[in-house]
Short mmCIF file of C-alpha atoms in Angstrom, two decimals:
data_model
loop_
_atom_site.label_atom_id
_atom_site.label_comp_id
_atom_site.label_asym_id
_atom_site.label_seq_id
_atom_site.Cartn_x
_atom_site.Cartn_y
_atom_site.Cartn_z
CA MET L 374 15.52 -11.24 -89.92
CA HIS L 375 15.36 -13.48 -93.11
CA VAL L 376 18.84 -12.00 -93.95
CA LEU L 377 20.75 -11.95 -90.29
CA LEU L 378 19.89 -15.88 -90.96
CA LEU L 379 21.28 -16.67 -94.62
CA ALA L 380 24.20 -14.83 -93.45
CA VAL L 381 24.79 -17.12 -89.78
CA LEU L 382 24.17 -19.85 -92.26
CA SER L 383 27.09 -18.84 -94.99
CA LEU L 384 29.73 -18.75 -92.10
CA THR L 385 28.71 -22.24 -90.31
CA ALA L 386 28.39 -23.83 -93.75
CA PRO L 387 29.86 -27.39 -93.16
CA LEU L 388 33.31 -27.97 -94.38
CA ASP L 389 34.07 -31.11 -96.57
CA THR L 390 37.53 -33.34 -96.59
CA ALA L 391 38.82 -34.73 -99.45
CA THR L 392 41.85 -37.45 -99.38
CA PHE L 393 44.80 -38.06 -101.89
CA ALA L 394 47.84 -40.41 -102.29
CA GLY L 395 50.14 -39.10 -104.79
CA GLY L 396 53.34 -40.23 -103.40
CA CYS L 397 56.12 -38.58 -101.09
CA PHE L 398 53.42 -36.39 -99.15
CA TRP L 399 56.18 -34.01 -99.28
CA SER L 400 55.01 -32.55 -102.89
CA MET L 401 51.26 -33.16 -102.52
CA GLU L 402 50.87 -30.57 -99.74
CA HIS L 403 51.54 -27.15 -101.66
CA PRO L 404 49.43 -28.29 -104.85
CA PHE L 405 45.87 -27.78 -102.30
CA ASP L 406 47.77 -25.38 -100.55
CA GLN L 407 47.44 -22.46 -102.94
CA LEU L 408 43.94 -23.57 -103.83
CA ASP L 409 41.62 -20.72 -102.58
CA GLY L 410 38.95 -22.06 -100.70
CA VAL L 411 41.49 -24.70 -99.58
CA VAL L 412 41.21 -24.70 -95.48
CA SER L 413 43.83 -27.15 -94.31
CA VAL L 414 46.00 -29.73 -95.74
CA THR L 415 47.81 -32.27 -93.65
CA VAL L 416 49.73 -35.12 -94.38
CA GLY L 417 49.18 -38.33 -93.02
CA TYR L 418 48.73 -42.12 -93.63
CA MET L 419 45.68 -44.15 -95.52
CA GLY L 420 44.80 -47.15 -96.13
CA GLY L 421 46.82 -49.75 -93.90
CA ARG L 422 46.26 -52.67 -91.92
CA THR L 423 47.63 -50.79 -88.58
CA ARG L 424 46.32 -47.88 -86.44
CA ASN L 425 48.64 -45.58 -85.45
CA PRO L 426 51.59 -46.20 -88.06
CA THR L 427 54.74 -44.09 -87.65
CA TYR L 428 56.56 -42.51 -90.60
CA GLU L 429 59.00 -45.56 -90.15
CA ASP L 430 56.07 -48.31 -90.31
CA VAL L 431 54.87 -47.24 -93.21
CA SER L 432 58.13 -46.46 -95.25
CA SER L 433 58.43 -50.25 -94.66
CA GLY L 434 56.19 -51.56 -96.67
CA GLU L 435 54.72 -53.52 -94.63
CA THR L 436 51.69 -51.61 -93.14
CA GLY L 437 49.82 -51.38 -96.28
CA HIS L 438 49.34 -47.64 -95.75
CA LEU L 439 50.21 -44.98 -98.88
CA GLU L 440 51.43 -41.35 -98.01
CA SER L 441 48.49 -39.42 -98.20
CA VAL L 442 47.18 -35.75 -98.19
CA GLN L 443 43.96 -34.86 -96.16
CA VAL L 444 42.41 -31.76 -97.78
CA VAL L 445 39.52 -29.90 -95.88
CA TYR L 446 37.67 -27.12 -98.30
CA ASP L 447 35.00 -25.00 -98.55
CA PRO L 448 32.86 -26.76 -101.18
CA ARG L 449 31.01 -23.06 -102.08
CA ARG L 450 34.68 -21.60 -102.86
CA VAL L 451 36.35 -24.62 -104.68
CA SER L 452 34.76 -27.47 -105.91
CA TYR L 453 35.96 -31.71 -105.53
CA GLU L 454 36.38 -31.49 -109.52
CA LYS L 455 38.96 -29.02 -109.17
CA LEU L 456 40.71 -30.82 -106.11
CA LEU L 457 40.95 -34.02 -108.32
CA ASP L 458 42.17 -31.99 -111.45
CA ALA L 459 45.08 -30.62 -109.37
CA PHE L 460 45.58 -34.16 -108.08
CA TRP L 461 46.15 -35.90 -111.36
CA HIS L 462 48.48 -32.98 -112.63
CA ASN L 463 50.73 -33.69 -109.82
CA ILE L 464 51.22 -37.23 -110.21
CA ASP L 465 52.36 -40.00 -112.76
CA PRO L 466 49.49 -41.70 -112.98
CA LEU L 467 50.96 -44.49 -115.24
CA THR L 468 53.27 -45.54 -112.33
CA PRO L 469 52.13 -48.44 -110.29
CA ASP L 470 55.08 -48.86 -108.30
CA GLY L 471 55.78 -45.46 -106.72
CA GLN L 472 56.26 -42.05 -107.97
CA PHE L 473 59.32 -40.49 -109.46
CA CYS L 474 62.63 -41.39 -107.88
CA ASP L 475 60.82 -43.00 -104.63
CA HIS L 476 59.40 -46.26 -104.98
CA GLY L 477 57.63 -49.01 -102.80
CA PRO L 478 54.25 -49.57 -102.16
CA GLN L 479 53.89 -46.95 -99.38
CA TYR L 480 54.37 -44.44 -102.94
CA GLN L 481 51.25 -45.62 -104.99
CA THR L 482 48.59 -43.19 -105.58
CA ALA L 483 45.23 -43.27 -104.82
CA VAL L 484 41.49 -41.52 -104.51
CA PHE L 485 39.99 -42.10 -101.28
CA TYR L 486 36.28 -41.12 -101.51
CA ARG L 487 34.07 -40.53 -98.74
CA ASP L 488 30.40 -40.98 -100.48
CA ALA L 489 29.01 -41.54 -103.81
CA SER L 490 29.33 -38.49 -105.19
CA GLN L 491 33.34 -38.24 -104.62
CA ARG L 492 33.43 -41.94 -106.06
CA ARG L 493 31.01 -40.87 -109.03
CA LEU L 494 33.67 -38.10 -109.98
CA ALA L 495 37.17 -39.62 -109.22
CA GLU L 496 36.11 -42.68 -111.11
CA ALA L 497 35.23 -40.25 -114.46
CA SER L 498 38.39 -38.23 -113.27
CA GLN L 499 40.40 -41.39 -113.89
CA ARG L 500 38.29 -42.34 -117.20
CA GLU L 501 39.41 -38.72 -118.87
CA VAL L 502 42.80 -39.54 -117.67
CA ALA L 503 42.89 -42.83 -119.28
CA ARG L 504 41.39 -41.14 -122.92
CA ARG L 505 44.29 -39.02 -122.64
CA PHE L 506 47.11 -41.38 -122.13
CA ARG L 507 45.48 -43.91 -124.32
CA ARG L 508 46.19 -46.51 -121.47
CA PRO L 509 45.25 -47.64 -118.45
CA VAL L 510 45.73 -45.83 -115.42
CA ALA L 511 47.72 -46.88 -112.13
CA THR L 512 45.96 -44.95 -109.65
CA GLN L 513 43.21 -46.45 -107.55
CA ILE L 514 39.89 -45.00 -106.55
CA ARG L 515 39.20 -46.51 -103.38
CA ALA L 516 37.11 -46.55 -99.88
CA ALA L 517 38.41 -44.07 -97.79
CA GLY L 518 39.40 -45.55 -94.11
CA ALA L 519 41.31 -44.08 -91.20
CA PHE L 520 43.62 -41.22 -91.53
CA TYR L 521 46.37 -40.69 -89.32
CA ALA L 522 48.43 -37.80 -89.31
CA ALA L 523 52.02 -37.67 -89.54
CA GLU L 524 54.69 -36.57 -87.55
CA GLU L 525 54.86 -32.98 -86.72
CA TYR L 526 58.63 -32.93 -88.71
CA HIS L 527 56.45 -33.85 -92.10
CA GLN L 528 53.42 -31.33 -92.12
CA HIS L 529 54.04 -28.03 -94.09
CA TYR L 530 57.52 -29.75 -94.99
CA TYR L 531 57.93 -27.48 -98.39
CA ARG L 532 57.57 -24.53 -96.34
CA THR L 533 59.77 -25.42 -93.17
CA HIS L 534 62.73 -27.01 -94.63
CA ALA L 535 62.19 -24.93 -98.30
CA ILE L 536 66.06 -25.36 -99.29
CA ALA L 537 66.29 -29.38 -98.54
CA TYR L 538 62.36 -29.80 -100.07
CA LYS L 539 63.10 -28.08 -103.39
CA ALA L 540 66.63 -29.94 -103.47
CA TYR L 541 64.80 -33.67 -103.24
CA ARG L 542 62.13 -32.53 -105.92
CA LEU L 543 65.04 -31.63 -108.27
CA GLY L 544 66.91 -34.63 -107.49
CA CYS L 545 63.63 -36.57 -107.84
CA GLY L 546 62.67 -35.33 -111.32
CA ARG L 547 59.72 -34.49 -110.31
CA ASP L 548 58.64 -31.34 -112.30
CA ARG L 549 60.84 -32.65 -115.55
CA ARG L 550 58.48 -35.58 -115.59
CA LEU L 551 55.30 -33.67 -114.95
CA GLN L 552 56.01 -31.71 -117.70
CA GLU L 553 56.58 -34.56 -119.93
CA LEU L 554 53.42 -35.84 -118.98
CA TRP L 555 50.91 -32.65 -118.51
CA GLY L 556 53.01 -30.30 -120.71
CA GLU L 557 51.39 -26.52 -120.03
CA GLY L 558 49.07 -28.02 -117.28
CA ALA L 559 52.28 -29.51 -115.17
CA SER L 560 52.40 -28.18 -111.46
CA THR L 561 55.39 -27.22 -111.17
CA MET L 562 58.08 -25.34 -108.10
CA GLY L 563 60.90 -24.77 -109.92
CA PHE L 564 63.79 -23.01 -108.07
CA GLN L 565 64.33 -19.35 -107.96
CA LYS L 566 67.23 -18.02 -107.70
CA PRO L 567 67.76 -15.73 -104.93
CA SER L 568 68.17 -11.40 -105.32
CA ASP L 569 72.26 -10.17 -105.15
CA ALA L 570 71.28 -8.72 -102.09
CA GLU L 571 69.86 -11.73 -100.71
CA LEU L 572 73.07 -13.92 -101.62
CA ARG L 573 75.17 -11.52 -100.44
CA ARG L 574 72.96 -11.91 -97.00
CA SER L 575 73.06 -16.10 -96.91
CA LEU L 576 76.58 -16.61 -98.41
CA ASN L 577 79.66 -15.82 -96.65
CA PRO L 578 82.04 -13.33 -98.64
CA LEU L 579 84.24 -16.10 -100.06
CA GLN L 580 80.81 -18.20 -100.93
CA TYR L 581 79.84 -15.24 -102.87
CA GLN L 582 82.63 -14.46 -104.91
CA VAL L 583 83.05 -18.22 -106.15
CA THR L 584 79.69 -18.94 -107.07
CA GLN L 585 78.55 -15.17 -108.47
CA HIS L 586 81.82 -14.12 -109.89
CA GLU L 587 84.18 -17.14 -110.74
CA ALA L 588 86.47 -16.63 -108.00
CA THR L 589 88.87 -19.36 -107.02
CA GLU L 590 89.85 -20.17 -103.89
CA SER L 591 93.14 -21.15 -102.30
CA PRO L 592 94.11 -24.92 -102.55
CA PHE L 593 94.65 -27.12 -99.40
CA HIS L 594 93.09 -24.00 -97.35
CA ASN L 595 89.30 -25.19 -97.78
CA GLU L 596 86.68 -26.83 -96.15
CA PHE L 597 86.53 -30.22 -98.42
CA TRP L 598 89.56 -31.03 -99.75
CA ASP L 599 90.35 -33.73 -97.96
CA ASN L 600 86.98 -35.10 -96.23
CA HIS L 601 86.57 -38.44 -96.77
CA ARG L 602 83.26 -39.18 -94.59
CA ALA L 603 80.71 -40.48 -96.85
CA GLY L 604 77.72 -38.11 -98.37
CA ILE L 605 76.63 -36.11 -100.87
CA TYR L 606 77.79 -32.27 -102.19
CA VAL L 607 74.87 -29.99 -102.85
CA ASP L 608 74.61 -26.57 -104.62
CA VAL L 609 74.97 -23.96 -101.58
CA VAL L 610 72.68 -21.77 -103.39
CA SER L 611 70.11 -23.65 -104.29
CA GLY L 612 70.78 -27.10 -102.85
CA GLU L 613 70.49 -29.12 -106.38
CA PRO L 614 72.82 -32.46 -105.62
CA LEU L 615 75.72 -32.26 -107.65
CA PHE L 616 78.40 -34.62 -106.42
CA SER L 617 79.17 -38.18 -104.24
CA SER L 618 82.19 -38.99 -102.06
CA LEU L 619 81.62 -42.37 -104.02
CA ASP L 620 83.22 -40.49 -106.88
CA LYS L 621 85.48 -38.52 -105.30
CA PHE L 622 89.25 -38.90 -105.44
CA GLU L 623 92.59 -37.31 -104.18
CA SER L 624 93.95 -35.70 -107.18
CA GLY L 625 96.80 -33.93 -105.23
CA THR L 626 95.81 -30.51 -106.61
CA GLY L 627 94.80 -29.00 -103.29
CA TRP L 628 90.75 -28.99 -104.32
CA PRO L 629 87.76 -31.41 -104.25
CA SER L 630 88.00 -33.54 -106.99
CA PHE L 631 85.24 -35.92 -108.88
CA THR L 632 84.86 -38.38 -111.51
CA LYS L 633 81.64 -37.37 -112.49
CA PRO L 634 78.55 -35.58 -111.35
CA LEU L 635 76.01 -37.37 -109.04
CA GLU L 636 73.23 -35.51 -111.04
CA PRO L 637 74.34 -34.91 -114.83
CA GLU L 638 71.35 -32.53 -115.46
CA ASN L 639 72.64 -30.32 -112.72
CA VAL L 640 75.88 -29.71 -114.24
CA HIS L 641 76.62 -28.10 -117.27
CA GLN L 642 79.59 -26.96 -119.40
CA LYS L 643 80.59 -23.96 -120.71
CA THR L 644 83.84 -22.41 -121.93
CA ASP L 645 86.33 -20.35 -120.27
CA ARG L 646 88.55 -18.42 -122.27
CA SER L 647 89.64 -16.24 -118.98
CA LEU L 648 93.58 -15.76 -117.82
CA PHE L 649 94.41 -16.02 -121.97
CA MET L 650 93.56 -19.69 -121.93
CA GLU L 651 90.82 -21.75 -122.83
CA ARG L 652 88.94 -24.13 -120.27
CA THR L 653 85.90 -25.85 -119.64
CA GLU L 654 83.98 -24.45 -116.94
CA VAL L 655 81.10 -25.95 -114.75
CA ARG L 656 78.09 -24.29 -113.36
CA SER L 657 74.95 -25.72 -111.73
CA THR L 658 72.18 -25.76 -113.91
CA HIS L 659 69.34 -24.15 -111.86
CA ALA L 660 71.51 -21.63 -109.27
CA ASP L 661 73.96 -20.95 -112.03
CA SER L 662 76.75 -21.13 -109.64
CA HIS L 663 80.67 -21.17 -110.71
CA LEU L 664 81.60 -24.28 -109.47
CA GLY L 665 85.00 -24.74 -111.03
CA HIS L 666 86.82 -26.57 -114.01
CA VAL L 667 86.53 -29.95 -115.29
CA PHE L 668 89.79 -31.52 -116.94
CA ASP L 669 90.61 -34.41 -118.66
CA ASP L 670 93.32 -36.06 -116.65
CA GLY L 671 91.28 -37.98 -114.40
CA PRO L 672 91.22 -41.66 -113.70
CA PRO L 673 89.92 -44.13 -115.73
CA PRO L 674 87.29 -44.73 -117.33
CA ALA L 675 85.87 -41.52 -117.85
CA GLY L 676 89.29 -39.82 -117.46
CA LEU L 677 87.98 -36.59 -116.13
CA ARG L 678 88.42 -34.51 -113.37
CA TYR L 679 85.96 -32.21 -111.91
CA CYS L 680 87.58 -29.85 -109.97
CA ILE L 681 85.76 -27.99 -107.77
CA ASN L 682 85.76 -24.88 -105.51
CA SER L 683 84.66 -26.05 -101.46
CA ALA L 684 82.86 -22.67 -101.59
CA ALA L 685 80.90 -23.88 -103.79
CA LEU L 686 79.29 -26.77 -101.77
CA LYS L 687 77.83 -27.41 -98.89
CA PHE L 688 78.25 -31.58 -97.51
CA VAL L 689 75.61 -33.15 -96.64
CA PRO L 690 76.53 -36.62 -94.63
CA VAL L 691 75.00 -39.68 -95.57
CA GLU L 692 73.67 -39.89 -91.90
CA ARG L 693 71.63 -36.84 -92.66
CA LEU L 694 70.58 -37.65 -95.71
CA ASP L 695 67.02 -38.41 -95.39
CA ALA L 696 66.37 -35.79 -92.41
CA GLU L 697 67.70 -33.12 -95.50
CA GLY L 698 65.70 -34.22 -98.05
CA TYR L 699 68.07 -36.77 -100.10
CA GLY L 700 66.85 -40.14 -99.32
CA GLN L 701 66.94 -41.55 -101.96
CA TYR L 702 70.37 -41.44 -102.54
CA LEU L 703 70.92 -43.74 -99.54
CA ARG L 704 70.55 -46.90 -101.56
CA LEU L 705 74.17 -45.68 -103.69
CA PHE L 706 75.77 -45.95 -99.97
CA GLN L 707 73.78 -48.91 -99.16
CA THR L 708 74.42 -50.71 -102.52
CA ALA L 709 78.52 -49.30 -102.28
CA ALA L 710 78.83 -51.14 -98.65
CA LYS L 711 77.29 -54.07 -99.66
CA GLN L 712 79.78 -54.50 -102.79
CA ASP L 713 82.22 -53.71 -99.43
#
């Protein structure tokens, strides 16, 4: 009877809850999801002045809420200290006004404690982080308040919109900064190139030949050579941001042409000696897709022409940037519109 009672108690032992604000909540769900002992992770809002805020309300920066994750966990299997460790290694604790490419009060970092024990442990971990970096930590330790779950679209975004999320994470420079801060202890979600079989299934024949076997599409008979819509161009394989319509120009060659990359670290060059000549090939950094070539006959001031195959690109129009995980680039087009 005693053994049976212990078994029942073990099955019905209470779960605990922890809440953290670490910038964009899309990026804070995965670190906790992968921990053994975590039962659920919900993204939402905490710390503000209004009830039942929407994403748009919080994004205005006027409600006082922080984008947060609420973690329900089994304390017999994972400790609160372990959750704190996962939290710190997934944020930049030194930046007060946001995280990585996201800026504004809603992206500030905080640990929300629910009782005296959580407060004690959170403050102790904060002191350890301050000692590590030998400078004050911007992350706040605050009493938990009402938590409001975000809209369903935002829940489990890193899984339901995997390509867009990875592209956002790459463009935001999150992993790069985490590596600088935490070294081997950094928690990253680097892009993993699909297998050849997967690429054959996901790409059409022309996309596959261009990106994987350095083929060249026909001039004037490709998707984007005369596209004049505002937006960005991303790698068709990885989604990493490559070029912007703001840097696109009419070269008369019949291929999309740009004066510079949108994210220079997402584009690299190599010498191409095929076709009995020497040219400079352009490839994407993370997917290693063949994109095209760069020439020195472009317009001033740089004088460069990035001649790119449409088949290597996916176009994301400006009105879809936020929905597809590239919201950090909206400000480029807003600034350009003001200058016009």
